[in-house]
GROMACS .gro file of C-alpha atoms in nm:
model
  471
    1MET     CA    1  -1.428   1.714   2.031
    2LYS     CA    2  -1.083   1.840   2.131
    3LYS     CA    3  -0.905   2.060   1.880
    4LEU     CA    4  -0.553   1.997   1.754
    5GLU     CA    5  -0.291   2.086   2.018
    6ASN     CA    6   0.088   2.104   2.015
    7LYS     CA    7   0.112   1.795   2.235
    8CYS     CA    8   0.252   1.445   2.178
    9MET     CA    9   0.030   1.221   1.968
   10LEU     CA   10   0.011   0.845   2.011
   11ILE     CA   11  -0.030   0.625   1.701
   12THR     CA   12  -0.204   0.295   1.773
   13TYR     CA   13  -0.439   0.035   1.633
   14ALA     CA   14  -0.773  -0.003   1.810
   15ASP     CA   15  -0.669  -0.348   1.933
   16SER     CA   16  -0.297  -0.309   2.003
   17MET     CA   17  -0.313  -0.179   2.361
   18GLY     CA   18  -0.571  -0.417   2.502
   19GLU     CA   19  -0.833  -0.577   2.282
   20ASN     CA   20  -1.056  -0.286   2.184
   21LEU     CA   21  -1.130   0.086   2.215
   22LYS     CA   22  -1.259   0.054   2.572
   23ASP     CA   23  -0.932  -0.110   2.674
   24LEU     CA   24  -0.743   0.168   2.495
   25ALA     CA   25  -0.938   0.433   2.692
   26PHE     CA   26  -0.863   0.247   3.017
   27VAL     CA   27  -0.490   0.222   2.939
   28MET     CA   28  -0.470   0.588   2.838
   29ASP     CA   29  -0.639   0.704   3.158
   30LYS     CA   30  -0.430   0.480   3.382
   31TYR     CA   31  -0.081   0.529   3.237
   32PHE     CA   32  -0.055   0.791   2.964
   33LYS     CA   33  -0.296   1.083   3.011
   34ASP     CA   34  -0.017   1.329   3.102
   35ALA     CA   35   0.220   1.206   2.833
   36VAL     CA   36  -0.027   1.197   2.542
   37GLY     CA   37  -0.240   1.485   2.413
   38GLY     CA   38  -0.373   1.327   2.094
   39ILE     CA   39  -0.429   0.983   1.943
   40HIS     CA   40  -0.411   0.865   1.584
   41ILE     CA   41  -0.632   0.556   1.586
   42LEU     CA   42  -0.532   0.351   1.283
   43PRO     CA   43  -0.824   0.229   1.065
   44PHE     CA   44  -1.107   0.107   1.287
   45PHE     CA   45  -1.363   0.044   1.011
   46PRO     CA   46  -1.469  -0.297   0.881
   47SER     CA   47  -1.192  -0.403   0.643
   48SER     CA   48  -1.096  -0.691   0.415
   49GLY     CA   49  -0.718  -0.661   0.443
   50ASP     CA   50  -0.395  -0.472   0.516
   51ARG     CA   51  -0.473  -0.439   0.889
   52GLY     CA   52  -0.762  -0.201   0.825
   53PHE     CA   53  -0.634  -0.018   0.519
   54ALA     CA   54  -0.884  -0.191   0.288
   55PRO     CA   55  -1.197  -0.025   0.436
   56MET     CA   56  -1.543  -0.151   0.348
   57ASP     CA   57  -1.756   0.124   0.504
   58TYR     CA   58  -1.660   0.450   0.681
   59HIS     CA   59  -2.000   0.484   0.843
   60VAL     CA   60  -1.947   0.210   1.099
   61VAL     CA   61  -1.683   0.109   1.352
   62ASP     CA   62  -1.575  -0.254   1.332
   63LYS     CA   63  -1.781  -0.410   1.612
   64THR     CA   64  -1.480  -0.609   1.738
   65PHE     CA   65  -1.326  -0.272   1.836
   66GLY     CA   66  -1.637  -0.095   1.967
   67ASP     CA   67  -1.862   0.176   1.828
   68TRP     CA   68  -1.882   0.548   1.759
   69ASP     CA   69  -1.956   0.617   2.128
   70ASP     CA   70  -1.610   0.482   2.212
   71ILE     CA   71  -1.451   0.710   1.951
   72GLU     CA   72  -1.646   1.015   2.068
   73LYS     CA   73  -1.560   0.955   2.435
   74LEU     CA   74  -1.190   0.946   2.347
   75SER     CA   75  -1.236   1.266   2.146
   76GLU     CA   76  -1.348   1.447   2.462
   77GLN     CA   77  -1.009   1.386   2.626
   78TYR     CA   78  -0.768   1.368   2.331
   79TYR     CA   79  -0.753   1.530   1.991
   80LEU     CA   80  -0.815   1.242   1.750
   81MET     CA   81  -0.690   1.154   1.404
   82ALA     CA   82  -0.843   0.890   1.177
   83ASP     CA   83  -0.748   0.763   0.833
   84TYR     CA   84  -0.936   0.824   0.513
   85MET     CA   85  -0.802   0.603   0.233
   86ILE     CA   86  -0.866   0.857  -0.039
   87ASN     CA   87  -0.702   0.642  -0.308
   88HIS     CA   88  -0.898   0.319  -0.264
   89ILE     CA   89  -1.184   0.117  -0.113
   90SER     CA   90  -1.222  -0.252  -0.031
   91ALA     CA   91  -1.298  -0.506  -0.302
   92GLN     CA   92  -1.550  -0.644  -0.049
   93SER     CA   93  -1.729  -0.309  -0.011
   94GLU     CA   94  -2.092  -0.276  -0.116
   95TYR     CA   95  -1.980  -0.015  -0.371
   96TYR     CA   96  -1.748  -0.248  -0.562
   97LYS     CA   97  -1.979  -0.549  -0.524
   98ASP     CA   98  -2.266  -0.344  -0.670
   99PHE     CA   99  -2.042  -0.252  -0.964
  100LEU     CA  100  -1.952  -0.619  -1.024
  101GLU     CA  101  -2.320  -0.718  -1.005
  102LYS     CA  102  -2.468  -0.447  -1.228
  103LYS     CA  103  -2.172  -0.321  -1.432
  104ASP     CA  104  -2.287  -0.022  -1.641
  105ASP     CA  105  -2.622  -0.015  -1.462
  106SER     CA  106  -2.451   0.034  -1.124
  107LYS     CA  107  -2.468   0.381  -0.971
  108TYR     CA  108  -2.101   0.326  -0.880
  109ARG     CA  109  -1.985   0.252  -1.235
  110ASP     CA  110  -1.782   0.578  -1.237
  111LEU     CA  111  -1.643   0.532  -0.886
  112PHE     CA  112  -1.361   0.312  -1.015
  113ILE     CA  113  -1.092   0.361  -1.281
  114ARG     CA  114  -1.181   0.143  -1.577
  115TYR     CA  115  -0.893   0.080  -1.813
  116LYS     CA  116  -1.125   0.091  -2.117
  117ASP     CA  117  -1.208   0.455  -2.034
  118PHE     CA  118  -0.875   0.570  -1.890
  119TRP     CA  119  -0.632   0.468  -2.164
  120LYS     CA  120  -0.655   0.586  -2.524
  121ASN     CA  121  -0.691   0.235  -2.667
  122GLY     CA  122  -0.821   0.072  -2.351
  123GLU     CA  123  -0.470  -0.047  -2.260
  124PRO     CA  124  -0.151   0.140  -2.168
  125THR     CA  125   0.153   0.120  -2.396
  126GLN     CA  126   0.471  -0.021  -2.244
  127GLU     CA  127   0.609   0.333  -2.231
  128GLU     CA  128   0.305   0.446  -2.032
  129VAL     CA  129   0.342   0.154  -1.791
  130ASP     CA  130   0.712   0.228  -1.743
  131VAL     CA  131   0.658   0.585  -1.624
  132ILE     CA  132   0.387   0.496  -1.367
  133TYR     CA  133   0.503   0.526  -1.006
  134LYS     CA  134   0.385   0.180  -0.908
  135ARG     CA  135   0.409  -0.092  -0.644
  136LYS     CA  136   0.397  -0.386  -0.884
  137PRO     CA  137   0.632  -0.492  -1.167
  138ARG     CA  138   0.346  -0.455  -1.419
  139ALA     CA  139   0.057  -0.224  -1.496
  140PRO     CA  140  -0.148  -0.165  -1.177
  141TYR     CA  141  -0.482  -0.342  -1.226
  142VAL     CA  142  -0.704  -0.633  -1.130
  143ASP     CA  143  -0.955  -0.810  -1.352
  144ALA     CA  144  -1.308  -0.720  -1.250
  145MET     CA  145  -1.526  -1.031  -1.291
  146PHE     CA  146  -1.882  -0.917  -1.364
  147ALA     CA  147  -2.199  -1.112  -1.292
  148ASP     CA  148  -2.275  -1.131  -1.666
  149GLY     CA  149  -1.952  -1.327  -1.720
  150SER     CA  150  -1.754  -1.042  -1.877
  151THR     CA  151  -1.423  -0.912  -1.742
  152GLU     CA  152  -1.258  -0.574  -1.743
  153LYS     CA  153  -0.939  -0.425  -1.599
  154VAL     CA  154  -0.976  -0.174  -1.316
  155TRP     CA  155  -0.697   0.024  -1.153
  156CYS     CA  156  -0.545  -0.135  -0.841
  157THR     CA  157  -0.229   0.025  -0.700
  158PHE     CA  158  -0.181  -0.186  -0.388
  159ASP     CA  159  -0.327  -0.517  -0.273
  160GLU     CA  160  -0.609  -0.683  -0.472
  161GLN     CA  161  -0.843  -0.598  -0.184
  162GLN     CA  162  -0.775  -0.224  -0.240
  163ILE     CA  163  -0.952  -0.098  -0.553
  164ASP     CA  164  -0.858   0.254  -0.666
  165ILE     CA  165  -1.113   0.535  -0.670
  166ASN     CA  166  -1.169   0.758  -0.973
  167CYS     CA  167  -1.140   1.079  -0.769
  168LYS     CA  168  -1.219   1.302  -1.069
  169SER     CA  169  -1.567   1.160  -1.126
  170ASP     CA  170  -1.880   1.323  -0.986
  171THR     CA  171  -1.968   0.992  -0.821
  172ALA     CA  172  -1.634   0.991  -0.637
  173LYS     CA  173  -1.664   1.356  -0.537
  174GLU     CA  174  -1.996   1.284  -0.368
  175PHE     CA  175  -1.851   0.965  -0.216
  176ILE     CA  176  -1.556   1.159  -0.070
  177ARG     CA  177  -1.782   1.435   0.063
  178ASP     CA  178  -2.016   1.186   0.231
  179ASN     CA  179  -1.731   0.999   0.401
  180LEU     CA  180  -1.538   1.306   0.515
  181VAL     CA  181  -1.849   1.472   0.659
  182ASN     CA  182  -1.933   1.152   0.845
  183LEU     CA  183  -1.585   1.146   1.004
  184CYS     CA  184  -1.604   1.514   1.096
  185GLU     CA  185  -1.937   1.456   1.270
  186HIS     CA  186  -1.792   1.188   1.498
  187GLY     CA  187  -1.539   1.400   1.685
  188LEU     CA  188  -1.228   1.376   1.468
  189SER     CA  189  -1.001   1.679   1.472
  190ILE     CA  190  -0.755   1.554   1.207
  191ILE     CA  191  -0.814   1.338   0.901
  192ARG     CA  192  -0.512   1.166   0.753
  193LEU     CA  193  -0.538   1.125   0.376
  194ASP     CA  194  -0.371   0.788   0.325
  195ALA     CA  195  -0.186   0.718  -0.002
  196PHE     CA  196  -0.275   1.072  -0.108
  197ALA     CA  197  -0.019   1.111  -0.388
  198TYR     CA  198  -0.152   0.804  -0.570
  199ALA     CA  199  -0.502   0.951  -0.599
  200THR     CA  200  -0.421   1.178  -0.896
  201LYS     CA  201  -0.379   0.992  -1.225
  202LYS     CA  202  -0.325   1.107  -1.581
  203ALA     CA  203  -0.238   0.891  -1.883
  204GLY     CA  204   0.126   0.933  -1.988
  205SER     CA  205   0.236   1.056  -1.644
  206SER     CA  206   0.376   0.898  -1.326
  207CYS     CA  207   0.019   0.900  -1.185
  208PHE     CA  208   0.174   1.018  -0.858
  209PHE     CA  209   0.139   1.370  -0.711
  210ILE     CA  210   0.020   1.516  -1.041
  211GLU     CA  211  -0.005   1.895  -1.039
  212PRO     CA  212  -0.230   2.091  -1.050
  213GLU     CA  213  -0.478   1.804  -0.992
  214VAL     CA  214  -0.324   1.723  -0.655
  215TRP     CA  215  -0.404   2.075  -0.530
  216GLU     CA  216  -0.758   2.062  -0.667
  217LEU     CA  217  -0.813   1.739  -0.473
  218MET     CA  218  -0.654   1.874  -0.155
  219ASP     CA  219  -0.842   2.204  -0.169
  220GLY     CA  220  -1.167   2.021  -0.244
  221CYS     CA  221  -1.123   1.808   0.070
  222GLN     CA  222  -1.036   2.118   0.273
  223LYS     CA  223  -1.359   2.290   0.168
  224ILE     CA  224  -1.550   1.990   0.300
  225VAL     CA  225  -1.377   1.961   0.640
  226GLY     CA  226  -1.301   2.331   0.698
  227PRO     CA  227  -1.646   2.425   0.834
  228TYR     CA  228  -1.602   2.155   1.101
  229GLY     CA  229  -1.265   2.293   1.217
  230VAL     CA  230  -1.095   1.971   1.106
  231THR     CA  231  -0.731   1.958   0.991
  232LEU     CA  232  -0.608   1.751   0.695
  233LEU     CA  233  -0.278   1.562   0.690
  234PRO     CA  234  -0.178   1.411   0.351
  235GLU     CA  235   0.042   1.101   0.383
  236ILE     CA  236   0.321   1.081   0.126
  237HIS     CA  237   0.648   0.885   0.136
  238GLU     CA  238   0.872   1.044  -0.125
  239HIS     CA  239   1.133   1.313  -0.184
  240TYR     CA  240   1.138   1.578   0.090
  241THR     CA  241   1.062   1.854  -0.162
  242MET     CA  242   0.706   1.718  -0.188
  243GLN     CA  243   0.655   1.788   0.183
  244GLN     CA  244   0.795   2.137   0.134
  245LYS     CA  245   0.552   2.196  -0.155
  246ILE     CA  246   0.256   2.089   0.058
  247GLU     CA  247   0.364   2.318   0.342
  248SER     CA  248   0.391   2.604   0.092
  249HIS     CA  249   0.017   2.557   0.036
  250ASP     CA  250  -0.032   2.591   0.414
  251TYR     CA  251  -0.116   2.229   0.488
  252TYR     CA  252   0.037   2.009   0.758
  253VAL     CA  253   0.292   1.749   0.644
  254TYR     CA  254   0.480   1.453   0.788
  255ASP     CA  255   0.851   1.455   0.867
  256PHE     CA  256   0.937   1.106   0.745
  257ALA     CA  257   1.305   1.200   0.695
  258LEU     CA  258   1.390   1.236   1.064
  259PRO     CA  259   1.394   0.861   1.149
  260MET     CA  260   1.678   0.766   0.910
  261LEU     CA  261   1.867   1.090   0.969
  262LEU     CA  262   1.866   1.024   1.344
  263ILE     CA  263   1.976   0.663   1.301
  264ASN     CA  264   2.262   0.786   1.081
  265ALA     CA  265   2.360   1.048   1.342
  266LEU     CA  266   2.349   0.801   1.632
  267TYR     CA  267   2.527   0.516   1.451
  268TYR     CA  268   2.820   0.731   1.343
  269GLY     CA  269   2.826   1.012   1.600
  270GLN     CA  270   2.775   1.284   1.337
  271SER     CA  271   2.522   1.564   1.317
  272THR     CA  272   2.596   1.746   0.989
  273TYR     CA  273   2.314   1.589   0.783
  274LEU     CA  274   2.067   1.600   1.071
  275LYS     CA  275   2.141   1.969   1.139
  276ASN     CA  276   2.094   2.058   0.773
  277TRP     CA  277   1.749   1.900   0.774
  278LEU     CA  278   1.647   2.067   1.100
  279LYS     CA  279   1.734   2.402   0.941
  280ILE     CA  280   1.527   2.350   0.625
  281CYS     CA  281   1.248   2.113   0.729
  282PRO     CA  282   0.886   2.230   0.728
  283ARG     CA  283   0.765   2.392   1.051
  284LYS     CA  284   0.400   2.299   1.006
  285GLN     CA  285   0.453   1.927   1.046
  286PHE     CA  286   0.410   1.611   1.250
  287THR     CA  287   0.738   1.439   1.334
  288THR     CA  288   0.779   1.063   1.344
  289LEU     CA  289   1.043   0.808   1.436
  290ASP     CA  290   0.817   0.507   1.395
  291THR     CA  291   0.480   0.426   1.241
  292HIS     CA  292   0.280   0.114   1.150
  293ASP     CA  293   0.495   0.096   0.835
  294GLY     CA  294   0.871   0.043   0.813
  295ILE     CA  295   1.149   0.297   0.861
  296GLY     CA  296   1.151   0.514   0.548
  297VAL     CA  297   1.453   0.516   0.317
  298VAL     CA  298   1.324   0.705   0.012
  299ASP     CA  299   1.242   1.002   0.237
  300VAL     CA  300   1.612   1.088   0.291
  301LYS     CA  301   1.713   1.090  -0.077
  302ASP     CA  302   1.941   1.397  -0.124
  303LEU     CA  303   1.935   1.468   0.251
  304LEU     CA  304   2.193   1.194   0.298
  305PRO     CA  305   2.446   1.117   0.023
  306ASP     CA  306   2.363   0.789  -0.154
  307GLU     CA  307   2.657   0.613   0.009
  308GLU     CA  308   2.541   0.727   0.354
  309ILE     CA  309   2.190   0.598   0.283
  310GLU     CA  310   2.329   0.261   0.178
  311ARG     CA  311   2.567   0.245   0.476
  312THR     CA  312   2.292   0.333   0.724
  313LYS     CA  313   2.045   0.088   0.572
  314GLU     CA  314   2.299  -0.195   0.571
  315ASP     CA  315   2.412  -0.120   0.926
  316ILE     CA  316   2.056  -0.147   1.061
  317PHE     CA  317   2.099  -0.517   0.988
  318LYS     CA  318   2.435  -0.511   1.170
  319TYR     CA  319   2.369  -0.284   1.468
  320GLY     CA  320   1.995  -0.337   1.501
  321ALA     CA  321   1.861  -0.607   1.732
  322ASN     CA  322   1.703  -0.914   1.571
  323VAL     CA  323   1.652  -0.761   1.228
  324LYS     CA  324   1.747  -0.945   0.910
  325LYS     CA  325   1.743  -0.860   0.541
  326ILE     CA  326   1.505  -1.145   0.465
  327TYR     CA  327   1.234  -0.971   0.672
  328ASN     CA  328   1.232  -0.705   0.399
  329THR     CA  329   1.180  -0.936   0.102
  330ALA     CA  330   0.896  -1.108  -0.080
  331ALA     CA  331   0.941  -1.405   0.156
  332TYR     CA  332   0.774  -1.186   0.420
  333ASN     CA  333   0.523  -1.022   0.183
  334ASN     CA  334   0.717  -0.698   0.174
  335LEU     CA  335   0.598  -0.448  -0.087
  336ASP     CA  336   0.820  -0.158   0.004
  337ILE     CA  337   1.184  -0.177  -0.089
  338TYR     CA  338   1.208   0.181   0.036
  339GLN     CA  339   1.130   0.085   0.398
  340VAL     CA  340   1.312  -0.125   0.658
  341ASN     CA  341   1.091  -0.340   0.880
  342CYS     CA  342   1.213  -0.294   1.236
  343SER     CA  343   1.098  -0.131   1.560
  344TYR     CA  344   1.283   0.194   1.627
  345TYR     CA  345   1.407   0.075   1.966
  346SER     CA  346   1.554  -0.237   1.805
  347ALA     CA  347   1.701  -0.034   1.516
  348LEU     CA  348   1.905   0.140   1.786
  349GLY     CA  349   2.019  -0.195   1.924
  350ASP     CA  350   1.768  -0.200   2.214
  351ASP     CA  351   1.991   0.070   2.369
  352ASP     CA  352   1.803   0.280   2.626
  353ASP     CA  353   2.041   0.579   2.608
  354ALA     CA  354   2.038   0.599   2.227
  355TYR     CA  355   1.660   0.560   2.222
  356LEU     CA  356   1.588   0.832   2.478
  357LEU     CA  357   1.827   1.066   2.300
  358ALA     CA  358   1.646   1.002   1.970
  359ARG     CA  359   1.314   1.087   2.134
  360ALA     CA  360   1.458   1.400   2.296
  361VAL     CA  361   1.574   1.523   1.953
  362GLN     CA  362   1.231   1.445   1.807
  363PHE     CA  363   1.057   1.640   2.083
  364PHE     CA  364   1.283   1.943   2.033
  365ALA     CA  365   1.256   1.934   1.652
  366PRO     CA  366   1.007   2.161   1.471
  367GLY     CA  367   0.658   2.014   1.463
  368ILE     CA  368   0.420   1.805   1.672
  369PRO     CA  369   0.568   1.468   1.780
  370GLN     CA  370   0.395   1.140   1.703
  371ILE     CA  371   0.491   0.828   1.898
  372TYR     CA  372   0.389   0.484   1.774
  373TYR     CA  373   0.251   0.256   2.045
  374VAL     CA  374   0.542   0.007   2.017
  375GLY     CA  375   0.779   0.300   2.054
  376LEU     CA  376   0.583   0.436   2.350
  377LEU     CA  377   0.670   0.113   2.532
  378ALA     CA  378   1.025   0.095   2.387
  379GLY     CA  379   0.920  -0.228   2.219
  380LYS     CA  380   1.158  -0.479   2.067
  381ASN     CA  381   1.109  -0.659   1.737
  382ASP     CA  382   0.828  -0.915   1.761
  383LEU     CA  383   0.984  -1.214   1.587
  384LYS     CA  384   0.707  -1.449   1.701
  385LEU     CA  385   0.433  -1.248   1.527
  386LEU     CA  386   0.657  -1.201   1.225
  387GLU     CA  387   0.712  -1.575   1.182
  388GLU     CA  388   0.350  -1.667   1.255
  389THR     CA  389   0.217  -1.432   0.988
  390LYS     CA  390   0.511  -1.408   0.744
  391VAL     CA  391   0.429  -1.035   0.711
  392GLY     CA  392   0.741  -0.820   0.739
  393ARG     CA  393   0.573  -0.517   0.892
  394ASN     CA  394   0.435  -0.729   1.176
  395ILE     CA  395   0.780  -0.722   1.332
  396ASN     CA  396   0.671  -0.381   1.463
  397ARG     CA  397   0.300  -0.451   1.528
  398HIS     CA  398   0.301  -0.633   1.862
  399TYR     CA  399  -0.032  -0.690   2.039
  400TYR     CA  400   0.003  -0.574   2.401
  401LYS     CA  401  -0.222  -0.731   2.663
  402LEU     CA  402  -0.325  -0.522   2.965
  403ASP     CA  403  -0.101  -0.709   3.209
  404GLU     CA  404   0.191  -0.677   2.969
  405ILE     CA  405   0.145  -0.299   2.948
  406GLU     CA  406   0.150  -0.282   3.328
  407LYS     CA  407   0.494  -0.448   3.326
  408GLU     CA  408   0.631  -0.242   3.038
  409VAL     CA  409   0.547   0.096   3.193
  410ALA     CA  410   0.758  -0.001   3.496
  411ARG     CA  411   1.078  -0.022   3.284
  412PRO     CA  412   1.313   0.273   3.349
  413VAL     CA  413   1.338   0.359   2.977
  414VAL     CA  414   0.958   0.385   2.948
  415LYS     CA  415   0.930   0.589   3.270
  416ASP     CA  416   1.194   0.831   3.140
  417LEU     CA  417   1.022   0.855   2.801
  418LEU     CA  418   0.686   0.936   2.961
  419GLU     CA  419   0.851   1.209   3.170
  420LEU     CA  420   1.005   1.354   2.854
  421MET     CA  421   0.667   1.353   2.682
  422LYS     CA  422   0.500   1.522   2.979
  423PHE     CA  423   0.770   1.790   2.974
  424ARG     CA  424   0.722   1.838   2.597
  425ASN     CA  425   0.346   1.877   2.646
  426GLU     CA  426   0.359   2.122   2.934
  427HIS     CA  427   0.655   2.356   2.873
  428PRO     CA  428   0.550   2.677   2.693
  429ALA     CA  429   0.884   2.713   2.509
  430PHE     CA  430   0.772   2.455   2.251
  431ASP     CA  431   0.509   2.696   2.124
  432GLY     CA  432   0.786   2.941   2.034
  433GLU     CA  433   1.107   2.963   1.830
  434PHE     CA  434   1.330   2.680   1.715
  435ILE     CA  435   1.700   2.774   1.727
  436LEU     CA  436   1.986   2.544   1.625
  437GLU     CA  437   2.296   2.653   1.818
  438ASP     CA  438   2.658   2.620   1.706
  439CYS     CA  439   2.835   2.305   1.822
  440SER     CA  440   3.077   2.033   1.707
  441ASP     CA  441   2.981   1.760   1.461
  442GLU     CA  442   2.937   1.502   1.736
  443GLU     CA  443   2.702   1.733   1.926
  444LEU     CA  444   2.356   1.876   1.879
  445VAL     CA  445   2.229   2.178   2.071
  446ILE     CA  446   1.870   2.296   2.022
  447LEU     CA  447   1.706   2.592   2.193
  448ARG     CA  448   1.329   2.628   2.210
  449LYS     CA  449   1.222   2.973   2.325
  450LYS     CA  450   0.903   3.173   2.382
  451GLY     CA  451   0.936   3.506   2.562
  452ASP     CA  452   1.124   3.438   2.886
  453ASP     CA  453   1.054   3.065   2.871
  454PHE     CA  454   1.323   2.841   2.727
  455ALA     CA  455   1.429   2.477   2.699
  456ARG     CA  456   1.774   2.377   2.569
  457LEU     CA  457   1.874   2.026   2.462
  458LYS     CA  458   2.248   1.948   2.469
  459ALA     CA  459   2.319   1.609   2.315
  460ASN     CA  460   2.636   1.412   2.244
  461LEU     CA  461   2.574   1.173   1.957
  462LYS     CA  462   2.885   0.964   2.035
  463THR     CA  463   2.826   0.905   2.406
  464LYS     CA  464   2.444   0.902   2.361
  465LYS     CA  465   2.411   1.131   2.666
  466PHE     CA  466   2.204   1.450   2.684
  467THR     CA  467   2.092   1.720   2.923
  468ILE     CA  468   1.794   1.955   2.918
  469GLU     CA  469   1.815   2.301   3.072
  470HIS     CA  470   1.491   2.494   3.108
  471SER     CA  471   1.324   2.791   3.271
   0.00000   0.00000   0.00000
């Protein structure tokens, strides 16, 4: 297994660049081995929904993608990250099915959050429902239908295929340990804790990022993976101060604020808000512009004034290519009003200069850059997949065939991006200081420096042109 390195990380599904993990390995070796140092392979376990995020069993690789040998071979060349959905498990998993079959006689009866045990009177009051940080306009539950004909409410934050785990129970603690150890033993160097902030719940609270329980959960996971040299990355979309809190506990975080801040800077030729964030953002972080989800809006609350957030969000529908408001509504099964469904390249109007400048800023920003596979190929919005599936996020989840990848890597914008990534991976200055230099509001000048080695980005946000000077 390769350890975590300060090199560009690709984010991809197992079947998005070719049809399976063997195709992915072939594509990486042929086109991207110098540009990419690590790979986040999105959920590759058997799953009953949400493109892999309703996992049924962490001990096996979905056979349509390959097997553990394919994962371990990739881990010899790239540092790998995999998802652990700490908040939930599939409704089709053997664990939940055993619970439905045997109810109180099931060894998994304490693995799930049963309303009758969680709430004082078996049901939340309206006041308690109102304060929950939730994804549905009602209390978060599904009705468990038991084999004996009885029913009972169990906690369900997301889709009905994703049943929440009672992380405080001894059963869940053993369940988490077993799954994390299994992942560590198959060559993973980073484990991403998906939906992490939802995993701590307390009656009468928001049931989201509850302290000190959140630190007990995080530290408990760290004790499990630490002996294997594995890094944890909690995934949270919320106010930037939560990321700062996590960094203060010496864990890696995501920079989910950068995407909207950069769009704002490039749309309006202004750098004030972007510069402020670059000064205060966590240093122990992974940067993103695009992921398998939409472009985050909630993440820039108080980093952009409310009117700037609204202006930027609205103008994505004006300046972006082939993106409409309806793609972000219930008509396209959209859950997240705080995200805009659009590829990053299309959010910037399919403009090569603006896109390459955005990537250059990302690569010079503090942290390790992650590049989503659609972004790696400067991909446009996939309206065909969107309309076929009526799933908003699928606008940015194109399936690339091998011959299509061969054509895409020949585009000048992709060639230039791969050169930028190779430079970011190889230049020693990126292991050193981050210095924001004085410049006008329409400019951005960043110096990266280590000893005598340096790299300086000079960017003009109005003209979308930039230069890089380096030792």
